[in-house]
XYZ file of N, CA and C in Angstrom:
840
model
N 0.201 -4.468 14.324
C -0.248 -4.937 13.055
C 0.330 -4.204 11.896
N 0.577 -2.864 12.116
C 1.192 -2.042 11.064
C 2.541 -2.510 10.724
N 3.315 -2.837 11.811
C 4.730 -3.320 11.598
C 4.725 -4.663 10.903
N 3.824 -5.567 11.280
C 3.731 -6.833 10.555
C 3.330 -6.700 9.163
N 2.414 -5.735 8.859
C 2.026 -5.474 7.488
C 3.145 -4.877 6.697
N 3.955 -4.043 7.368
C 5.133 -3.400 6.718
C 6.119 -4.470 6.217
N 6.351 -5.468 7.069
C 7.222 -6.559 6.733
C 6.668 -7.322 5.529
N 5.477 -7.734 5.559
C 4.944 -8.571 4.479
C 4.828 -7.780 3.211
N 4.412 -6.540 3.312
C 4.292 -5.745 2.001
C 5.752 -5.399 1.481
N 6.702 -5.299 2.331
C 8.090 -5.046 1.794
C 8.588 -6.208 1.108
N 8.114 -7.497 1.481
C 8.489 -8.715 0.762
C 7.820 -8.730 -0.564
N 6.523 -8.343 -0.570
C 5.868 -8.282 -1.822
C 6.453 -7.225 -2.778
N 6.957 -6.167 -2.193
C 7.567 -5.114 -2.994
C 8.826 -5.599 -3.735
N 9.595 -6.522 -3.031
C 10.798 -7.081 -3.686
C 10.415 -7.764 -4.991
N 9.380 -8.644 -5.002
C 9.061 -9.348 -6.141
C 8.281 -8.553 -7.173
N 7.334 -7.726 -6.781
C 6.516 -6.957 -7.620
C 7.062 -5.646 -8.016
N 7.570 -4.919 -6.978
C 8.041 -3.565 -7.249
C 9.359 -3.458 -7.862
N 10.320 -4.289 -7.471
C 11.685 -4.185 -7.956
C 12.017 -5.156 -9.067
N 11.440 -6.368 -8.938
C 11.698 -7.383 -9.919
C 10.621 -7.423 -11.077
N 9.496 -6.755 -10.777
C 8.493 -6.597 -11.828
C 7.676 -7.870 -12.082
N 7.563 -8.792 -11.144
C 6.841 -10.037 -11.298
C 5.572 -9.991 -10.597
N 4.433 -10.126 -11.245
C 3.133 -9.965 -10.601
C 2.716 -11.272 -9.932
N 3.259 -11.541 -8.732
C 3.017 -12.738 -8.053
C 2.029 -12.504 -6.935
N 0.997 -13.396 -6.970
C -0.152 -13.250 -6.050
C -0.352 -14.411 -5.083
N 0.831 -14.899 -4.531
C 0.805 -15.951 -3.544
C 1.308 -15.460 -2.193
N 1.447 -14.170 -2.019
C 2.039 -13.619 -0.794
C 1.267 -13.967 0.451
N -0.070 -13.824 0.337
C -0.928 -14.130 1.532
C -0.878 -15.597 1.894
N -0.743 -16.476 0.923
C -0.666 -17.986 1.197
C 0.670 -18.276 1.906
N 1.791 -17.554 1.406
C 3.120 -17.770 2.009
C 3.108 -17.236 3.419
N 2.459 -16.126 3.642
C 2.229 -15.531 4.977
C 1.647 -16.655 5.891
N 0.545 -17.291 5.425
C -0.049 -18.386 6.183
C 0.890 -19.561 6.419
N 1.734 -19.959 5.417
C 2.684 -21.044 5.730
C 3.641 -20.658 6.846
N 4.110 -19.348 6.870
C 4.904 -18.960 7.928
C 4.249 -19.022 9.314
N 3.005 -18.580 9.307
C 2.248 -18.537 10.543
C 1.957 -19.973 11.094
N 1.540 -20.889 10.185
C 1.177 -22.216 10.543
C 2.460 -23.037 10.927
N 3.529 -22.748 10.325
C 4.834 -23.464 10.625
C 5.237 -23.112 12.026
N 5.194 -21.825 12.390
C 5.601 -21.381 13.694
C 4.584 -21.913 14.738
N 3.356 -21.845 14.417
C 2.274 -22.312 15.375
C 2.394 -23.793 15.590
N 2.630 -24.664 14.606
C 2.693 -26.050 14.803
C 3.912 -26.423 15.558
N 5.073 -25.806 15.304
C 6.353 -26.094 15.929
C 6.206 -25.688 17.442
N 5.464 -24.597 17.739
C 5.413 -24.154 19.114
C 4.422 -24.947 19.904
N 3.257 -25.397 19.289
C 2.202 -26.040 20.042
C 2.345 -27.563 20.075
N 2.837 -28.168 19.020
C 3.017 -29.569 18.919
C 4.314 -30.174 19.340
N 5.390 -29.335 19.098
C 6.665 -29.796 19.512
C 7.301 -29.013 20.688
N 6.627 -27.963 21.068
C 7.021 -27.198 22.233
C 8.305 -26.460 22.024
N 8.611 -26.113 20.790
C 9.863 -25.371 20.519
C 9.714 -23.886 20.917
N 10.883 -23.336 21.219
C 10.865 -21.912 21.568
C 10.646 -21.030 20.384
N 10.119 -19.796 20.627
C 9.846 -18.836 19.548
C 11.135 -18.595 18.699
N 12.247 -18.598 19.425
C 13.522 -18.223 18.740
C 14.036 -19.361 17.822
N 13.393 -20.512 17.978
C 13.720 -21.603 17.045
C 12.587 -21.595 15.958
N 11.387 -21.365 16.379
C 10.212 -21.338 15.434
C 10.362 -20.262 14.394
N 10.845 -19.136 14.716
C 10.889 -18.021 13.853
C 11.851 -18.324 12.692
N 13.142 -18.711 12.867
C 13.973 -18.949 11.731
C 13.503 -20.203 10.906
N 12.941 -21.182 11.559
C 12.481 -22.350 10.844
C 11.258 -22.021 9.985
N 10.359 -21.053 10.448
C 9.252 -20.607 9.660
C 9.734 -19.861 8.380
N 10.778 -19.091 8.625
C 11.424 -18.370 7.420
C 11.977 -19.275 6.466
N 12.719 -20.280 6.892
C 13.254 -21.291 6.055
C 12.250 -22.081 5.318
N 11.172 -22.606 6.016
C 10.122 -23.441 5.293
C 9.412 -22.456 4.303
N 9.142 -21.324 4.608
C 8.474 -20.450 3.726
C 9.331 -20.145 2.495
N 10.599 -19.942 2.697
C 11.574 -19.733 1.598
C 11.552 -20.874 0.590
N 11.533 -22.135 1.224
C 11.435 -23.305 0.360
C 10.204 -23.374 -0.457
N 9.060 -22.966 0.225
C 7.830 -22.893 -0.480
C 7.915 -21.861 -1.626
N 8.538 -20.761 -1.345
C 8.737 -19.728 -2.404
C 9.564 -20.318 -3.569
N 10.590 -21.019 -3.211
C 11.396 -21.668 -4.304
C 10.530 -22.657 -5.184
N 9.724 -23.438 -4.510
C 8.899 -24.399 -5.271
C 7.829 -23.740 -6.073
N 7.213 -22.581 -5.575
C 6.318 -21.870 -6.317
C 6.980 -21.196 -7.557
N 8.161 -20.736 -7.353
C 8.863 -20.046 -8.465
C 9.080 -20.949 -9.686
N 9.195 -22.286 -9.524
C 9.581 -23.221 -10.635
C 8.468 -23.081 -11.753
N 7.165 -23.323 -11.400
C 6.152 -23.263 -12.457
C 5.962 -21.764 -12.903
N 6.182 -20.900 -11.965
C 5.927 -19.453 -12.366
C 6.975 -18.880 -13.380
N 8.186 -19.562 -13.340
C 9.178 -19.118 -14.340
C 8.800 -19.269 -15.825
N 7.966 -20.269 -15.972
C 7.508 -20.639 -17.344
C 6.623 -19.631 -18.038
N 6.036 -18.677 -17.182
C 5.022 -17.734 -17.697
C 5.442 -16.314 -17.327
N 4.662 -15.343 -17.987
C 4.996 -13.968 -17.693
C 3.722 -13.236 -17.612
N 3.758 -11.944 -17.095
C 2.637 -11.080 -17.101
C 1.398 -11.638 -16.322
N 0.268 -11.428 -17.045
C -0.986 -11.847 -16.356
C -1.067 -13.403 -16.170
N -0.361 -14.120 -17.045
C -0.314 -15.602 -16.797
C 0.402 -15.910 -15.558
N 1.424 -15.197 -15.188
C 2.125 -15.378 -13.923
C 1.199 -15.195 -12.748
N 0.390 -14.078 -12.874
C -0.637 -13.785 -11.865
C -1.577 -14.908 -11.618
N -2.063 -15.508 -12.739
C -3.107 -16.536 -12.700
C -2.481 -17.762 -12.087
N -1.240 -18.117 -12.520
C -0.591 -19.338 -12.019
C -0.319 -19.187 -10.460
N 0.316 -18.102 -10.086
C 0.648 -17.908 -8.744
C -0.677 -17.773 -7.832
N -1.719 -17.214 -8.300
C -3.024 -17.201 -7.548
C -3.526 -18.593 -7.415
N -3.450 -19.336 -8.494
C -3.942 -20.763 -8.407
C -3.149 -21.571 -7.409
N -1.846 -21.342 -7.355
C -1.039 -22.068 -6.266
C -1.382 -21.606 -4.900
N -1.735 -20.303 -4.760
C -2.148 -19.736 -3.487
C -3.447 -20.331 -3.055
N -4.381 -20.603 -3.938
C -5.648 -21.214 -3.570
C -5.391 -22.676 -3.149
N -4.428 -23.359 -3.789
C -4.056 -24.754 -3.414
C -3.598 -24.796 -1.990
N -2.670 -23.865 -1.666
C -2.111 -23.727 -0.278
C -3.207 -23.478 0.670
N -4.128 -22.498 0.354
C -5.201 -22.150 1.290
C -6.146 -23.308 1.529
N -6.426 -24.113 0.516
C -7.356 -25.235 0.619
C -6.614 -26.382 1.440
N -5.323 -26.458 1.322
C -4.532 -27.372 2.185
C -4.682 -27.070 3.654
N -4.612 -25.795 3.962
C -4.771 -25.334 5.396
C -6.213 -25.737 5.851
N -7.178 -25.689 5.025
C -8.579 -25.961 5.397
C -8.765 -27.469 5.576
N -8.208 -28.213 4.638
C -8.604 -29.697 4.511
C -7.620 -30.697 5.189
N -6.444 -30.244 5.516
C -5.434 -31.109 6.252
C -5.750 -30.994 7.702
N -6.959 -31.479 8.150
C -7.457 -31.331 9.476
C -6.526 -31.911 10.479
N -5.934 -33.084 10.235
C -5.066 -33.670 11.248
C -3.895 -32.878 11.527
N -3.414 -32.054 10.567
C -2.245 -31.218 10.756
C -2.637 -29.785 11.226
N -3.589 -29.191 10.510
C -3.862 -27.718 10.748
C -5.130 -27.498 11.614
N -5.842 -28.624 11.969
C -7.135 -28.430 12.571
C -8.186 -27.776 11.738
N -7.946 -27.766 10.423
C -8.948 -27.235 9.531
C -9.410 -25.815 9.823
N -10.672 -25.520 9.545
C -11.265 -24.221 9.844
C -11.135 -23.750 11.247
N -11.004 -24.718 12.152
C -10.942 -24.362 13.634
C -9.650 -23.668 13.997
N -8.610 -23.862 13.158
C -7.295 -23.224 13.380
C -6.528 -23.885 14.562
N -5.456 -23.126 14.950
C -4.523 -23.512 16.039
C -4.635 -22.486 17.106
N -4.910 -22.971 18.309
C -5.009 -21.950 19.431
C -3.884 -22.220 20.449
N -3.841 -21.303 21.409
C -2.848 -21.274 22.492
C -1.434 -21.289 22.049
N -1.178 -20.502 21.054
C 0.227 -20.341 20.565
C 1.000 -19.421 21.598
N 2.054 -20.015 22.139
C 2.700 -19.273 23.277
C 3.442 -18.002 22.847
N 3.438 -16.944 23.603
C 4.225 -15.768 23.301
C 5.723 -16.020 23.391
N 6.567 -15.206 22.773
C 7.976 -15.304 22.915
C 8.398 -14.843 24.275
N 9.605 -15.257 24.650
C 10.195 -14.740 25.877
C 11.629 -14.320 25.551
N 12.131 -13.293 26.280
C 13.433 -12.762 26.057
C 14.104 -12.523 27.374
N 15.217 -13.180 27.573
C 15.976 -13.046 28.828
C 15.056 -13.308 30.047
N 14.231 -14.306 29.883
C 13.339 -14.759 30.979
C 12.032 -13.968 31.151
N 11.901 -12.817 30.320
C 10.713 -12.051 30.383
C 9.768 -12.478 29.314
N 8.516 -12.726 29.607
C 7.518 -13.105 28.571
C 7.062 -11.930 27.851
N 7.064 -11.972 26.528
C 6.574 -10.810 25.738
C 5.054 -11.053 25.493
N 4.313 -11.100 26.583
C 2.925 -11.472 26.498
C 1.927 -10.294 26.450
N 2.477 -9.112 26.333
C 1.557 -7.919 26.195
C 1.963 -7.204 24.905
N 1.007 -6.433 24.435
C 1.223 -5.671 23.148
C 2.360 -4.685 23.273
N 2.528 -4.143 24.521
C 3.534 -3.090 24.720
C 4.978 -3.838 24.610
N 5.067 -4.940 25.174
C 6.449 -5.679 25.184
C 6.688 -6.249 23.736
N 5.678 -6.792 23.135
C 5.877 -7.328 21.754
C 6.167 -6.286 20.756
N 5.645 -5.081 20.976
C 5.826 -4.021 20.020
C 7.354 -3.764 19.786
N 8.151 -3.728 20.745
C 9.523 -3.456 20.643
C 10.218 -4.496 19.833
N 9.897 -5.779 20.040
C 10.441 -6.772 19.244
C 10.090 -6.633 17.727
N 8.798 -6.286 17.491
C 8.395 -6.098 16.151
C 9.069 -4.875 15.517
N 9.229 -3.867 16.303
C 9.904 -2.592 15.796
C 11.319 -2.922 15.295
N 12.035 -3.576 16.191
C 13.424 -3.974 15.864
C 13.556 -4.798 14.592
N 12.618 -5.824 14.518
C 12.685 -6.726 13.302
C 12.221 -6.032 12.086
N 11.305 -5.087 12.239
C 10.794 -4.326 11.015
C 11.850 -3.411 10.538
N 12.595 -2.751 11.413
C 13.677 -1.805 10.981
C 14.714 -2.640 10.310
N 15.112 -3.843 10.855
C 16.122 -4.641 10.261
C 15.713 -5.174 8.882
N 14.398 -5.441 8.791
C 13.865 -5.930 7.473
C 13.970 -4.814 6.388
N 13.655 -3.595 6.741
C 13.718 -2.439 5.831
C 15.200 -2.175 5.402
N 16.107 -2.265 6.390
C 17.484 -2.029 6.109
C 18.060 -3.138 5.179
N 17.538 -4.343 5.353
C 17.924 -5.467 4.533
C 17.536 -5.175 3.093
N 16.286 -4.698 2.915
C 15.784 -4.420 1.499
C 16.733 -3.327 0.962
N 17.036 -2.313 1.773
C 17.816 -1.148 1.282
C 19.220 -1.725 0.850
N 19.692 -2.731 1.654
C 21.073 -3.219 1.312
C 20.935 -4.086 -0.006
N 19.848 -4.736 -0.247
C 19.611 -5.484 -1.448
C 19.623 -4.542 -2.669
N 18.916 -3.450 -2.495
C 18.811 -2.564 -3.671
C 20.202 -1.911 -4.036
N 21.003 -1.770 -3.098
C 22.346 -1.110 -3.331
C 23.325 -2.202 -3.843
N 22.911 -3.447 -3.954
C 23.853 -4.523 -4.300
C 23.656 -4.911 -5.748
N 24.449 -5.759 -6.210
C 24.361 -6.274 -7.576
C 22.985 -6.981 -7.820
N 22.537 -7.675 -6.767
C 21.254 -8.350 -6.825
C 20.124 -7.377 -7.131
N 20.157 -6.284 -6.373
C 19.123 -5.237 -6.561
C 19.126 -4.631 -7.928
N 20.324 -4.338 -8.406
C 20.426 -3.734 -9.769
C 19.964 -4.760 -10.835
N 20.178 -5.955 -10.591
C 19.702 -7.075 -11.528
C 18.180 -7.113 -11.481
N 17.606 -7.033 -10.327
C 16.146 -7.008 -10.222
C 15.527 -5.855 -11.058
N 16.072 -4.718 -10.878
C 15.572 -3.554 -11.584
C 15.731 -3.692 -13.086
N 16.891 -4.238 -13.426
C 17.098 -4.403 -14.936
C 16.129 -5.351 -15.549
N 15.804 -6.423 -14.808
C 14.805 -7.390 -15.197
C 13.374 -6.810 -15.379
N 13.076 -5.904 -14.380
C 11.811 -5.244 -14.437
C 11.701 -4.332 -15.588
N 12.705 -3.595 -15.924
C 12.724 -2.720 -16.988
C 12.658 -3.294 -18.399
N 13.446 -4.417 -18.555
C 13.502 -5.106 -19.829
C 14.234 -6.405 -19.770
N 13.502 -7.497 -20.074
C 14.119 -8.766 -20.135
C 15.249 -8.840 -21.198
N 14.989 -8.254 -22.322
C 15.947 -8.252 -23.404
C 17.235 -7.556 -23.075
N 17.033 -6.381 -22.514
C 18.280 -5.637 -22.106
C 19.028 -6.264 -20.990
N 18.288 -6.947 -20.091
C 18.966 -7.529 -18.938
C 19.766 -8.805 -19.487
N 19.247 -9.538 -20.422
C 19.955 -10.621 -21.002
C 21.120 -10.138 -21.811
N 21.024 -9.008 -22.474
C 22.121 -8.517 -23.243
C 23.262 -8.093 -22.345
N 22.907 -7.689 -21.095
C 23.955 -7.343 -20.140
C 24.558 -8.518 -19.353
N 24.077 -9.779 -19.741
C 24.644 -11.005 -19.149
C 23.951 -11.306 -17.825
N 22.727 -10.817 -17.588
C 22.018 -11.145 -16.384
C 21.151 -12.403 -16.635
N 21.285 -13.364 -15.751
C 20.571 -14.587 -15.808
C 19.193 -14.290 -15.151
N 18.104 -13.905 -15.973
C 16.896 -13.482 -15.347
C 16.158 -14.603 -14.570
N 16.353 -15.853 -15.002
C 15.731 -16.997 -14.300
C 16.277 -17.087 -12.895
N 17.625 -16.964 -12.803
C 18.291 -17.122 -11.487
C 17.850 -15.987 -10.490
N 17.835 -14.793 -11.003
C 17.471 -13.641 -10.155
C 15.945 -13.630 -9.807
N 15.148 -14.122 -10.741
C 13.720 -14.132 -10.326
C 13.502 -15.244 -9.268
N 14.250 -16.316 -9.318
C 14.205 -17.307 -8.200
C 14.572 -16.649 -6.834
N 15.639 -15.834 -6.970
C 16.185 -15.177 -5.691
C 15.057 -14.249 -5.210
N 14.387 -13.549 -6.067
C 13.345 -12.626 -5.722
C 12.138 -13.337 -5.015
N 11.846 -14.484 -5.625
C 10.739 -15.278 -5.018
C 11.086 -15.792 -3.625
N 12.334 -16.232 -3.446
C 12.769 -16.690 -2.152
C 12.809 -15.616 -1.085
N 13.339 -14.426 -1.482
C 13.374 -13.292 -0.601
C 12.041 -12.845 -0.229
N 11.143 -12.718 -1.155
C 9.766 -12.341 -0.874
C 9.082 -13.296 0.018
N 9.192 -14.582 -0.232
C 8.618 -15.575 0.641
C 9.219 -15.536 2.064
N 10.537 -15.302 2.162
C 11.141 -15.154 3.491
C 10.503 -14.091 4.362
N 10.224 -12.973 3.688
C 9.551 -11.873 4.440
C 8.153 -12.328 4.877
N 7.455 -13.028 3.940
C 6.186 -13.464 4.335
C 6.229 -14.492 5.511
N 7.226 -15.335 5.491
C 7.454 -16.309 6.632
C 7.715 -15.584 7.957
N 8.618 -14.536 7.890
C 8.892 -13.698 9.034
C 7.627 -13.124 9.631
N 6.833 -12.451 8.726
C 5.614 -11.792 9.182
C 4.606 -12.747 9.745
N 4.514 -13.991 9.068
C 3.571 -14.990 9.531
C 3.901 -15.510 10.985
N 5.168 -15.722 11.203
C 5.567 -16.230 12.492
C 5.313 -15.195 13.521
N 5.661 -13.899 13.295
C 5.306 -12.810 14.261
C 3.878 -12.651 14.445
N 3.113 -12.847 13.393
C 1.577 -12.734 13.543
C 1.075 -13.779 14.476
N 1.515 -15.041 14.293
C 0.988 -16.206 15.009
C 1.280 -16.049 16.555
N 2.406 -15.564 16.880
C 2.748 -15.427 18.283
C 2.204 -14.149 18.906
N 1.751 -13.227 18.046
C 1.133 -12.053 18.599
C -0.349 -12.357 18.861
N -1.091 -12.867 17.896
C -2.522 -13.138 18.022
C -2.762 -14.398 18.802
N -1.752 -15.281 18.866
C -1.871 -16.579 19.521
C -2.954 -17.538 19.040
N -3.350 -17.266 17.731
C -4.393 -18.085 17.113
C -4.202 -17.920 15.651
N -4.200 -18.957 14.851
C -4.188 -18.883 13.375
C -5.279 -19.800 12.773
N -5.850 -19.277 11.670
C -6.862 -20.092 10.945
C -6.758 -19.674 9.507
N -7.305 -20.575 8.592
C -7.285 -20.207 7.187
C -7.846 -18.934 6.740
N -8.814 -18.457 7.503
C -9.524 -17.237 7.175
C -8.610 -16.060 7.132
N -7.540 -16.097 7.863
C -6.636 -14.906 7.941
C -5.719 -14.804 6.812
N -5.687 -15.805 5.918
C -4.664 -15.826 4.829
C -5.314 -16.106 3.437
N -6.513 -15.626 3.256
C -7.227 -15.754 2.054
C -7.159 -14.623 1.105
N -8.126 -14.492 0.220
C -8.158 -13.462 -0.855
C -8.196 -12.032 -0.222
N -9.058 -11.905 0.813
C -9.196 -10.547 1.393
C -7.781 -10.052 1.881
N -6.993 -10.934 2.533
C -5.622 -10.471 3.026
C -4.708 -10.141 1.799
N -4.857 -10.962 0.723
C -4.005 -10.612 -0.479
C -4.414 -9.298 -1.021
N -5.707 -9.010 -1.206
C -6.135 -7.747 -1.762
C -5.652 -6.549 -0.829
N -5.686 -6.790 0.434
C -5.206 -5.748 1.351
C -3.764 -5.542 1.184
N -2.899 -6.507 1.021
C -1.570 -6.342 0.810
C -1.230 -5.562 -0.462
N -2.001 -5.966 -1.507
C -1.681 -5.275 -2.800
C -2.101 -3.787 -2.698
N -3.281 -3.525 -1.988
C -3.725 -2.165 -1.790
C -2.694 -1.349 -0.988
N -2.098 -1.977 -0.020
C -1.055 -1.242 0.786
C 0.133 -0.931 -0.130
N 0.503 -1.812 -0.945
C 1.711 -1.575 -1.775
C 1.440 -0.468 -2.905
N 0.247 -0.463 -3.430
C -0.084 0.527 -4.450
C -0.346 1.909 -3.787
N -1.031 1.911 -2.724
C -1.283 3.203 -2.013
C -0.062 3.825 -1.517
N 0.876 3.062 -0.943
C 2.131 3.603 -0.438
C 3.036 4.014 -1.539
N 3.141 3.207 -2.571
C 4.091 3.507 -3.718
C 4.935 2.286 -3.985
N 4.550 1.585 -5.097
C 5.274 0.346 -5.472
C 6.591 0.649 -5.949
N 7.599 -0.122 -5.673
C 8.938 -0.004 -6.166
C 9.677 1.125 -5.365
N 9.194 1.476 -4.144
C 9.970 2.459 -3.327
C 10.217 1.873 -1.949
N 11.146 2.327 -1.226
C 11.474 1.808 0.036
C 10.431 2.171 1.040
N 9.981 3.425 0.945
C 8.991 3.952 2.022
C 7.567 3.549 1.671
N 7.315 3.072 0.479
C 5.933 2.773 0.076
C 5.218 1.865 1.045
N 5.815 0.641 1.275
C 5.230 -0.340 2.239
C 4.887 0.231 3.569
N 5.770 1.120 4.049
C 5.551 1.739 5.362
C 4.357 2.614 5.418
N 4.337 3.551 4.414
C 3.191 4.434 4.312
C 1.851 3.748 4.025
N 1.889 2.800 3.061
C 0.663 2.098 2.708
C 0.115 1.280 3.946
N 1.002 0.657 4.626
C 0.569 -0.223 5.741
C 0.073 0.724 6.892
N 0.654 1.832 7.075
C 0.206 2.759 8.173
C -1.130 3.387 7.815
N -1.261 3.973 6.721
C -2.535 4.654 6.316
C -3.659 3.698 6.273
N -3.574 2.576 5.540
C -4.632 1.665 5.436
C -4.999 0.964 6.712
N -4.009 0.641 7.580
C -4.292 -0.015 8.773
C -5.051 0.919 9.750
N -4.612 2.167 9.865
C -5.325 3.154 10.662
C -6.739 3.349 10.136
N -6.782 3.482 8.793
C -8.160 3.692 8.256
C -9.054 2.581 8.420
N -8.616 1.387 8.434
C -9.450 0.174 8.651
C -9.976 0.209 10.012
N -9.101 0.531 10.970
C -9.447 0.516 12.434
C -10.499 1.595 12.690
N -10.252 2.801 12.309
C -11.060 3.890 12.573
C -12.478 3.780 11.895
N -12.521 3.145 10.797
C -13.753 2.954 10.081
C -14.676 1.860 10.685
N -14.190 1.230 11.774
C -15.015 0.191 12.498
C -16.246 0.856 13.006
N -16.191 2.151 13.298
C -17.347 2.776 13.925
C -18.532 2.862 12.956
N -18.191 2.723 11.661
C -19.323 2.811 10.697
C -20.016 1.492 10.512
N -19.541 0.411 11.166
C -20.161 -0.955 11.185
C -20.410 -1.473 9.740
N -21.652 -1.569 9.338
C -21.936 -2.154 7.993
C -21.407 -1.419 6.920
N -21.062 -0.199 7.028
C -20.510 0.615 5.932
C -19.050 0.652 5.921
N -18.408 -0.062 6.847
C -16.992 -0.030 6.994
C -16.244 -0.320 5.734
N -16.553 -1.490 5.132
C -15.749 -1.935 3.887
C -16.115 -1.130 2.718
N -17.304 -0.612 2.669
C -17.732 0.289 1.497
C -16.820 1.519 1.561
N -16.734 2.218 2.666
C -15.950 3.422 2.754
C -14.505 3.127 2.645
N -14.055 2.000 3.210
C -12.681 1.568 3.120
C -12.228 1.408 1.593
N -13.180 0.701 0.870
C -12.939 0.479 -0.488
C -12.888 1.870 -1.317
N -13.769 2.720 -1.038
C -13.751 4.039 -1.674
C -12.491 4.785 -1.309
N -11.936 4.612 -0.099
C -10.731 5.287 0.259
C -9.585 4.758 -0.565
N -9.514 3.439 -0.754
C -8.436 2.932 -1.518
C -8.601 3.377 -3.000
N -9.834 3.373 -3.528
C -9.977 3.911 -4.900
C -9.514 5.410 -5.082
N -9.802 6.141 -4.037
C -9.380 7.588 -4.077
C -7.846 7.657 -4.215
N -7.141 6.921 -3.387
C -5.670 6.941 -3.438
C -5.113 6.459 -4.794
N -5.719 5.379 -5.271
C -5.211 4.784 -6.562
C -5.428 5.658 -7.693
N -6.659 6.324 -7.775
C -7.063 7.243 -8.838
C -6.350 8.532 -8.855
N -6.204 9.177 -7.698
C -5.726 10.515 -7.617
C -4.309 10.618 -7.187
N -3.718 9.585 -6.599
C -2.328 9.510 -6.301
C -1.799 8.213 -6.840
N -1.714 7.946 -8.186
C -1.422 6.670 -8.695
C -0.018 6.204 -8.475
N 0.891 7.130 -8.217
C 2.293 6.759 -7.888
C 2.505 6.541 -6.458
N 1.477 6.713 -5.676
C 1.588 6.371 -4.219
C 1.787 7.564 -3.409
N 1.698 7.370 -2.026
C 1.799 8.447 -1.124
C 3.219 8.988 -1.083
N 4.181 8.208 -1.466
C 5.621 8.714 -1.455
C 5.817 9.874 -2.353
N 4.899 10.132 -3.273
C 5.032 11.285 -4.238
C 4.325 12.556 -3.720
N 3.776 12.501 -2.603
C 2.961 13.701 -2.111
C 3.914 14.850 -1.924
N 5.074 14.619 -1.353
C 6.043 15.697 -1.081
C 6.510 16.341 -2.384
N 6.715 15.599 -3.436
C 7.102 16.198 -4.673
C 5.849 16.977 -5.333
N 4.681 16.473 -5.113
C 3.470 17.086 -5.618
C 3.353 18.419 -4.950
N 3.528 18.485 -3.694
C 3.385 19.759 -2.893
C 4.389 20.796 -3.404
N 5.674 20.283 -3.464
C 6.654 21.200 -4.015
C 6.469 21.760 -5.412
N 5.953 20.861 -6.225
C 5.610 21.314 -7.622
C 4.437 22.302 -7.604
N 3.444 22.052 -6.725
C 2.341 22.979 -6.674
C 2.765 24.376 -6.180
N 3.716 24.384 -5.151
C 4.251 25.666 -4.686
C 5.055 26.369 -5.697
N 5.832 25.617 -6.535
C 6.613 26.288 -7.530
C 5.677 26.854 -8.613
N 4.584 26.107 -8.893
C 3.609 26.588 -9.844
C 2.821 27.829 -9.410
N 2.635 27.931 -8.089
C 1.873 29.061 -7.661
C 2.733 30.238 -7.458
């Protein structure tokens, strides 16, 4: 789950951290990827290796469609519009019973197989996830070192300056939406075949808030931020299960601690330690 969270938060980091667009539809896009893969596998009997790329393509198209109304607004208006679209998608998952089975979700999603070996255990599935997570991170790194990545950062810093440099901010924002959605689709497909069950409850507001918390805690606009945020908050969530009724209270306080006392994220801890040593 840490690896899946790293993928989806890395996608969120593209649109929010690098391009500076406060888009709140990532959890819904995550759900689109999961449902696409689940439906193709259970209703059409397609292989995981066909479901995975198709889930990415379908979610990328959804990201493109979401970007069109979002391009007309900025700032907190963008957040409201994208959140509204996310609610529409979530309600579609609940109410399109003939397609999604509504709140009951989709069960018996088959695990992937590789060279005739079924990846039906956590141990086997882990290595597939590890490889895809590493490739996802390397792809983000490649984007940042390219012209597209430099355009994203220019748009984040200043629309006016970006336009003065001849950067078509509308075009590059659409690219950011598509890339971010593609990562959500990848994560959703992997989640569906890992858990073997999907339902609307897994892709609602709680999931969105957790993704945002992971990005902020790890360090927004940094390559390592999604990895650190997903690791720390996922471990924290699991270990706090022992507190039962107080789990979410303590978990929320933990997130507040990180955001208040380490506002630039966990990626800055090394620099803080070095600065403290030089000061002492």
